[in-house]
Short mmCIF file of C-alpha atoms and ligand atoms in Angstrom, two decimals:
data_model
loop_
_atom_site.label_atom_id
_atom_site.label_comp_id
_atom_site.label_asym_id
_atom_site.label_seq_id
_atom_site.Cartn_x
_atom_site.Cartn_y
_atom_site.Cartn_z
CA UNK A 25 9.55 -15.54 -16.94
CA UNK A 26 7.85 -15.31 -13.56
CA UNK A 27 6.32 -18.72 -12.93
CA UNK A 28 5.91 -19.81 -9.34
CA UNK A 29 8.56 -22.51 -9.90
CA UNK A 30 10.98 -19.87 -11.22
CA UNK A 31 10.58 -17.61 -8.20
CA UNK A 32 13.70 -16.89 -6.18
CA UNK A 33 13.35 -17.73 -2.49
CA UNK A 34 16.57 -16.47 -0.93
CA UNK A 35 18.34 -13.15 -0.55
CA UNK A 36 21.42 -14.77 -2.06
CA UNK A 37 19.63 -15.82 -5.25
CA UNK A 38 17.86 -12.48 -5.54
CA UNK A 39 21.16 -10.62 -5.31
CA UNK A 40 22.75 -12.92 -7.90
CA UNK A 41 19.95 -12.22 -10.38
CA UNK A 42 20.05 -8.48 -9.77
CA UNK A 43 23.87 -8.46 -10.02
CA UNK A 44 23.70 -10.14 -13.44
CA UNK A 45 21.37 -7.43 -14.69
CA UNK A 46 23.57 -4.72 -13.28
CA UNK A 47 26.63 -6.27 -14.95
CA UNK A 48 24.72 -5.99 -18.21
CA UNK A 49 24.14 -2.29 -17.50
CA UNK A 50 20.44 -2.67 -16.73
CA UNK A 51 18.43 -0.71 -14.16
CA UNK A 52 16.13 -2.45 -11.70
CA UNK A 53 12.75 -1.60 -10.17
CA UNK A 54 11.09 -3.33 -7.22
CA UNK A 55 7.34 -3.67 -6.67
CA UNK A 56 6.61 -5.06 -3.19
CA UNK A 57 3.31 -6.91 -2.77
CA UNK A 58 1.62 -9.30 -0.41
CA UNK A 59 0.14 -11.23 -3.34
CA UNK A 60 -3.55 -11.62 -4.23
CA UNK A 61 -2.49 -9.75 -7.35
CA UNK A 62 -5.04 -7.46 -8.98
CA UNK A 63 -5.00 -4.68 -11.56
CA UNK A 64 -3.80 -2.19 -8.93
CA UNK A 65 -0.61 -4.18 -8.38
CA UNK A 66 -0.20 -4.61 -12.14
CA UNK A 67 -0.43 -0.87 -12.67
CA UNK A 68 2.59 -0.55 -10.37
CA UNK A 69 4.45 -3.18 -12.40
CA UNK A 70 3.67 -1.21 -15.56
CA UNK A 71 4.91 1.99 -13.92
CA UNK A 72 8.07 0.18 -12.82
CA UNK A 73 8.60 -1.25 -16.31
CA UNK A 74 8.33 2.23 -17.81
CA UNK A 75 11.11 3.48 -15.56
CA UNK A 76 13.58 0.59 -15.34
CA UNK A 77 14.93 -2.18 -17.58
CA UNK A 78 14.02 -4.96 -15.16
CA UNK A 79 11.19 -5.39 -12.68
CA UNK A 80 11.31 -7.54 -9.57
CA UNK A 81 7.94 -8.16 -7.90
CA UNK A 82 8.14 -9.41 -4.35
CA UNK A 83 5.45 -11.53 -2.75
CA UNK A 84 5.53 -11.85 1.01
CA UNK A 85 2.63 -11.76 3.44
CA UNK A 86 4.37 -9.87 6.20
CA UNK A 87 3.26 -11.15 9.60
CA UNK A 88 4.92 -8.16 11.33
CA UNK A 89 2.42 -5.66 9.96
CA UNK A 90 -0.70 -7.53 11.10
CA UNK A 91 -2.21 -7.06 14.54
CA UNK A 92 -3.10 -10.08 16.69
CA UNK A 93 -6.79 -9.86 15.76
CA UNK A 94 -6.20 -9.08 12.09
CA UNK A 95 -6.42 -11.29 9.01
CA UNK A 96 -2.84 -12.62 8.64
CA UNK A 97 -3.95 -16.25 8.51
CA UNK A 98 -7.01 -15.56 6.35
CA UNK A 99 -5.10 -13.32 3.92
CA UNK A 100 -5.62 -14.70 0.38
CA UNK A 101 -2.61 -16.73 -0.85
CA UNK A 102 -2.31 -18.14 -4.39
CA UNK A 103 1.27 -17.98 -5.57
CA UNK A 104 0.73 -19.77 -8.90
CA UNK A 105 -1.98 -17.33 -10.00
CA UNK A 106 -0.01 -14.37 -8.69
CA UNK A 107 3.10 -15.46 -10.60
CA UNK A 108 1.12 -15.84 -13.82
CA UNK A 109 -0.52 -12.42 -13.41
CA UNK A 110 2.79 -10.71 -12.63
CA UNK A 111 4.46 -12.32 -15.66
CA UNK A 112 1.63 -11.24 -17.92
CA UNK A 113 1.95 -7.76 -16.38
CA UNK A 114 5.63 -7.51 -17.33
CA UNK A 115 7.50 -8.56 -14.21
CA UNK A 116 10.89 -10.21 -14.88
CA UNK A 117 11.38 -11.94 -11.57
CA UNK A 118 9.26 -13.02 -8.62
CA UNK A 119 10.93 -12.84 -5.23
CA UNK A 120 8.89 -14.99 -2.83
CA UNK A 121 10.96 -15.69 0.26
CA UNK A 122 9.79 -17.98 3.03
CA UNK A 123 9.12 -16.49 6.44
CA UNK A 124 12.27 -18.21 7.75
CA UNK A 125 14.40 -16.42 5.14
CA UNK A 126 12.89 -13.06 6.00
CA UNK A 127 12.71 -13.49 9.76
CA UNK A 128 15.25 -16.12 10.84
CA UNK A 129 15.29 -17.29 14.45
CA UNK A 130 16.55 -14.52 16.69
CA UNK A 131 15.35 -11.75 14.38
CA UNK A 132 15.20 -8.75 16.70
CA UNK A 133 15.50 -5.50 14.74
CA UNK A 134 12.68 -3.04 14.24
CA UNK A 135 12.56 -0.03 11.93
CA UNK A 136 10.24 2.63 13.29
CA UNK A 137 9.23 5.90 11.63
CA UNK A 138 7.84 7.99 14.47
CA UNK A 139 6.44 10.96 12.66
CA UNK A 140 3.52 10.27 10.28
CA UNK A 141 2.51 7.03 12.01
CA UNK A 142 0.83 8.16 15.24
CA UNK A 143 -2.67 8.67 13.88
CA UNK A 144 -4.97 7.74 10.99
CA UNK A 145 -4.24 4.03 10.34
CA UNK A 146 -1.47 4.10 12.94
CA UNK A 147 -3.99 4.82 15.71
CA UNK A 148 -6.21 1.87 14.85
CA UNK A 149 -3.34 -0.49 13.99
CA UNK A 150 -0.59 -0.18 16.61
CA UNK A 151 2.77 -1.55 15.34
CA UNK A 152 1.44 -1.78 11.78
CA UNK A 153 3.79 0.85 10.37
CA UNK A 154 6.77 -0.56 12.27
CA UNK A 155 6.04 -3.83 10.47
CA UNK A 156 5.76 -2.04 7.14
CA UNK A 157 8.94 0.03 7.67
CA UNK A 158 10.89 -3.04 8.76
CA UNK A 159 9.89 -5.22 5.80
CA UNK A 160 10.34 -2.40 3.27
CA UNK A 161 13.81 -1.56 4.65
CA UNK A 162 14.72 -5.24 4.36
CA UNK A 163 13.36 -5.58 0.82
CA UNK A 164 15.22 -2.46 -0.31
CA UNK A 165 18.48 -3.74 1.21
CA UNK A 166 17.98 -7.21 -0.21
CA UNK A 167 17.17 -6.11 -3.76
CA UNK A 168 18.97 -2.74 -3.90
CA UNK A 169 16.75 -1.47 -6.73
CA UNK A 170 17.12 1.90 -8.47
CA UNK A 171 13.43 2.57 -7.96
CA UNK A 172 10.68 1.05 -5.83
CA UNK A 173 7.01 1.56 -6.62
CA UNK A 174 4.16 1.76 -4.09
CA UNK A 175 0.47 2.59 -4.47
CA UNK A 176 -1.24 5.78 -3.38
CA UNK A 177 -4.03 3.45 -2.20
CA UNK A 178 -1.97 3.14 1.01
CA UNK A 179 -1.24 6.85 1.10
CA UNK A 180 0.03 7.05 4.67
CA UNK A 181 2.27 4.04 3.98
CA UNK A 182 3.70 5.75 0.88
CA UNK A 183 4.68 8.81 2.92
CA UNK A 184 6.14 6.64 5.69
CA UNK A 185 8.29 4.82 3.13
CA UNK A 186 9.48 8.06 1.56
CA UNK A 187 10.48 9.30 5.01
CA UNK A 188 12.21 6.03 5.88
CA UNK A 189 14.29 6.16 2.70
CA UNK A 190 15.20 9.78 3.26
CA UNK A 191 16.06 9.35 6.94
CA UNK A 192 18.21 6.24 6.41
CA UNK A 193 19.82 7.49 3.16
CA UNK A 194 18.72 4.38 1.29
CA UNK A 195 19.81 5.01 -2.31
CA UNK A 196 16.51 4.37 -4.07
CA UNK A 197 13.84 6.49 -5.69
CA UNK A 198 10.33 5.92 -4.32
CA UNK A 199 7.55 6.31 -6.88
CA UNK A 200 3.81 6.40 -6.12
CA UNK A 201 1.18 4.93 -8.45
CA UNK A 202 -2.38 6.24 -8.77
CA UNK A 203 -5.25 4.21 -7.28
CA UNK A 204 -6.87 1.72 -9.65
CA UNK A 205 -10.62 1.46 -9.15
CA UNK A 206 -13.54 -0.70 -10.18
CA UNK A 207 -15.98 0.94 -12.61
CA UNK A 208 -18.17 1.96 -9.68
CA UNK A 209 -15.26 3.70 -7.92
CA UNK A 210 -14.34 1.09 -5.32
CA UNK A 211 -10.54 1.00 -4.97
CA UNK A 212 -9.17 -2.42 -5.86
CA UNK A 213 -7.98 -4.28 -2.78
CA UNK A 214 -7.23 -7.85 -1.86
CA UNK A 215 -9.63 -7.37 1.04
CA UNK A 216 -12.59 -6.62 -1.27
CA UNK A 217 -12.87 -10.41 -1.58
CA UNK A 218 -14.11 -10.47 2.03
CA UNK A 219 -17.19 -8.35 1.19
CA UNK A 220 -20.57 -10.07 0.97
CA UNK A 221 -22.60 -9.30 -2.18
CA UNK A 222 -24.70 -6.88 -0.11
CA UNK A 223 -21.62 -5.13 1.31
CA UNK A 224 -20.03 -4.98 -2.14
CA UNK A 225 -23.00 -2.92 -3.34
CA UNK A 226 -22.52 -0.43 -0.50
CA UNK A 227 -18.70 -0.25 -0.69
CA UNK A 228 -18.44 2.35 -3.54
CA UNK A 229 -20.22 4.85 -1.27
CA UNK A 230 -16.86 5.31 0.45
CA UNK A 231 -15.22 6.75 -2.67
CA UNK A 232 -18.35 8.78 -3.49
CA UNK A 233 -18.14 10.43 -0.07
CA UNK A 234 -14.43 11.15 -0.38
CA UNK A 235 -15.11 12.84 -3.72
CA UNK A 236 -17.95 14.67 -1.98
CA UNK A 237 -15.58 16.03 0.66
CA UNK A 238 -13.09 17.10 -2.01
CA UNK A 239 -15.88 18.83 -3.93
CA UNK A 240 -17.12 20.63 -0.82
CA UNK A 241 -13.60 21.82 -0.03
CA UNK A 242 -13.20 23.10 -3.56
CA UNK A 243 -16.45 25.04 -3.08
CA UNK A 244 -15.08 26.64 0.08
CA UNK A 245 -16.48 24.47 2.90
CA UNK A 246 -14.28 24.08 5.96
CA UNK A 247 -12.33 20.86 6.43
CA UNK A 248 -14.21 20.13 9.65
CA UNK A 249 -17.67 20.64 8.16
CA UNK A 250 -16.91 18.57 5.07
CA UNK A 251 -15.42 15.64 6.95
CA UNK A 252 -18.11 15.65 9.66
CA UNK A 253 -20.84 15.56 7.00
CA UNK A 254 -19.10 12.69 5.20
CA UNK A 255 -18.76 10.71 8.42
CA UNK A 256 -22.50 11.05 9.07
CA UNK A 257 -23.37 9.97 5.52
CA UNK A 258 -21.05 6.97 5.72
CA UNK A 259 -22.57 5.91 9.03
CA UNK A 260 -26.06 6.28 7.58
CA UNK A 261 -25.01 3.96 4.72
CA UNK A 262 -23.94 1.24 7.15
CA UNK A 263 -20.20 1.85 7.53
CA UNK A 264 -18.48 1.96 10.91
CA UNK A 265 -16.15 4.92 10.45
CA UNK A 266 -12.61 4.78 11.76
CA UNK A 267 -11.67 8.20 10.39
CA UNK A 268 -12.42 10.72 7.66
CA UNK A 269 -9.61 13.26 7.63
CA UNK A 270 -8.42 16.24 5.63
CA UNK A 271 -4.65 16.43 5.77
CA UNK A 272 -1.61 18.12 4.30
CA UNK A 273 -0.70 15.87 1.35
CA UNK A 274 3.02 15.82 2.19
CA UNK A 275 3.13 15.86 6.00
CA UNK A 276 -0.34 14.53 6.94
CA UNK A 277 -0.71 17.48 9.31
CA UNK A 278 -4.30 18.28 10.30
CA UNK A 279 -5.85 21.01 8.14
CA UNK A 280 -8.64 23.22 9.37
CA UNK A 281 -10.86 25.84 7.82
CA UNK A 282 -10.74 26.37 4.08
CA UNK A 283 -8.10 24.38 2.26
CA UNK A 284 -6.95 24.37 -1.35
CA UNK A 285 -4.33 21.63 -1.42
CA UNK A 286 -5.02 18.52 0.65
CA UNK A 287 -5.56 14.78 0.78
CA UNK A 288 -8.85 13.41 2.06
CA UNK A 289 -8.29 10.02 3.69
CA UNK A 290 -10.70 7.54 5.24
CA UNK A 291 -10.80 4.13 6.87
CA UNK A 292 -14.09 2.36 7.49
CA UNK A 293 -15.41 -1.02 8.44
CA UNK A 294 -18.12 -2.74 6.46
CA UNK A 295 -19.08 -5.87 8.34
CA UNK A 296 -15.79 -7.66 9.03
CA UNK A 297 -13.88 -5.84 6.30
CA UNK A 298 -11.71 -2.76 6.84
CA UNK A 299 -11.52 -0.53 3.77
CA UNK A 300 -9.23 2.46 3.19
CA UNK A 301 -9.28 5.03 0.42
CA UNK A 302 -8.16 8.58 -0.31
CA UNK A 303 -8.49 11.34 -2.90
CA UNK A 304 -6.53 14.50 -3.69
CA UNK A 305 -7.83 18.04 -3.37
CA UNK A 306 -8.29 19.42 -5.93
CA UNK A 307 -9.77 16.19 -7.25
CA UNK A 308 -8.16 16.44 -10.68
CA UNK A 309 -4.69 16.75 -9.11
CA UNK A 310 -3.94 13.07 -9.64
P1 LIG B 30 -0.53 -5.09 -0.93
O1 LIG B 30 -0.25 -6.35 -1.70
O2 LIG B 30 -1.96 -4.89 -0.61
O3 LIG B 30 0.41 -4.89 0.23
O4 LIG B 30 -0.19 -3.92 -1.94
C1 LIG B 30 1.03 -3.88 -2.63
C2 LIG B 30 1.15 -2.53 -3.30
O5 LIG B 30 0.06 -2.35 -4.20
C3 LIG B 30 1.10 -1.38 -2.30
O6 LIG B 30 2.09 -0.42 -2.69
C4 LIG B 30 -0.29 -0.87 -2.46
O7 LIG B 30 -0.41 0.51 -2.14
C5 LIG B 30 -0.54 -1.10 -3.93
N1 LIG B 30 -1.97 -1.16 -4.23
C6 LIG B 30 -2.92 -1.87 -3.58
N2 LIG B 30 -4.14 -1.62 -4.11
C7 LIG B 30 -3.95 -0.72 -5.11
C8 LIG B 30 -4.83 -0.07 -6.04
N3 LIG B 30 -6.14 -0.27 -6.02
N4 LIG B 30 -4.29 0.80 -6.93
C9 LIG B 30 -2.94 1.02 -6.94
N5 LIG B 30 -2.06 0.43 -6.10
C10 LIG B 30 -2.56 -0.43 -5.20
#
């Protein structure tokens, strides 16, 4: 039962609960979240449940991965609702440590994945991926799950985490879950709540343009032409474009000319809200 009052708050209690499961011969999956639970998070819980006997969902709004002018303080927090949603979604345990448990006084270690983080979201959000790598390394060491599940919504993050686990020999399997979308194509995100009704109407144009790029690539357009055209269309629709990029799906290396196997990634601003999304090429390769 994952009610807010049943959440474990300390590494010690988390390890005791996981140890009891292991003693009973059960496998364990971890689904890290920052709360504001939506159907995208719950799809990861379902994926975790399908692959392990027990699912731990963690809830921690990680200050380290927010920039000084970003929305750490405004980030939506509602632990009771999140706990109820995670329970209904099949989670066995909520791990919701306080900031002081995660980052005690004197905390001074940083995990940094150099490759993969220099551009795309790393360019616009300096230190973001260090914050992500540090918290994920900590969560994996604290919980020691057999498998940890992350969303393809944060595609660059997923690759960074896979690299982190490989480089540090952390004994866990990293699984990626497909992006869950609204009916109109907008990827579910906690930050969609920031959109005004007017902006919400425009937001699905992001996904439409990413599909457009994928379609153009499949028809033989060059990566440059397809992404430049998408950028112009997004700007004409009212987005401020951070990037639209066609990349190698495993290494995020820049792809030019005609491409057959790629990931199209974008980050845009709509008013005060930053939105990210991505699609595979070919589109049906999900
Ligand atoms: P967050 O709470 O935003 O840090 O996200 C926690 C996990 O949920 C991350 O692994 C995200 O990639 C994943 N996630 C967020 N939105 C979606 C979505 N729309 N579909 C699938 N996974 C998602």
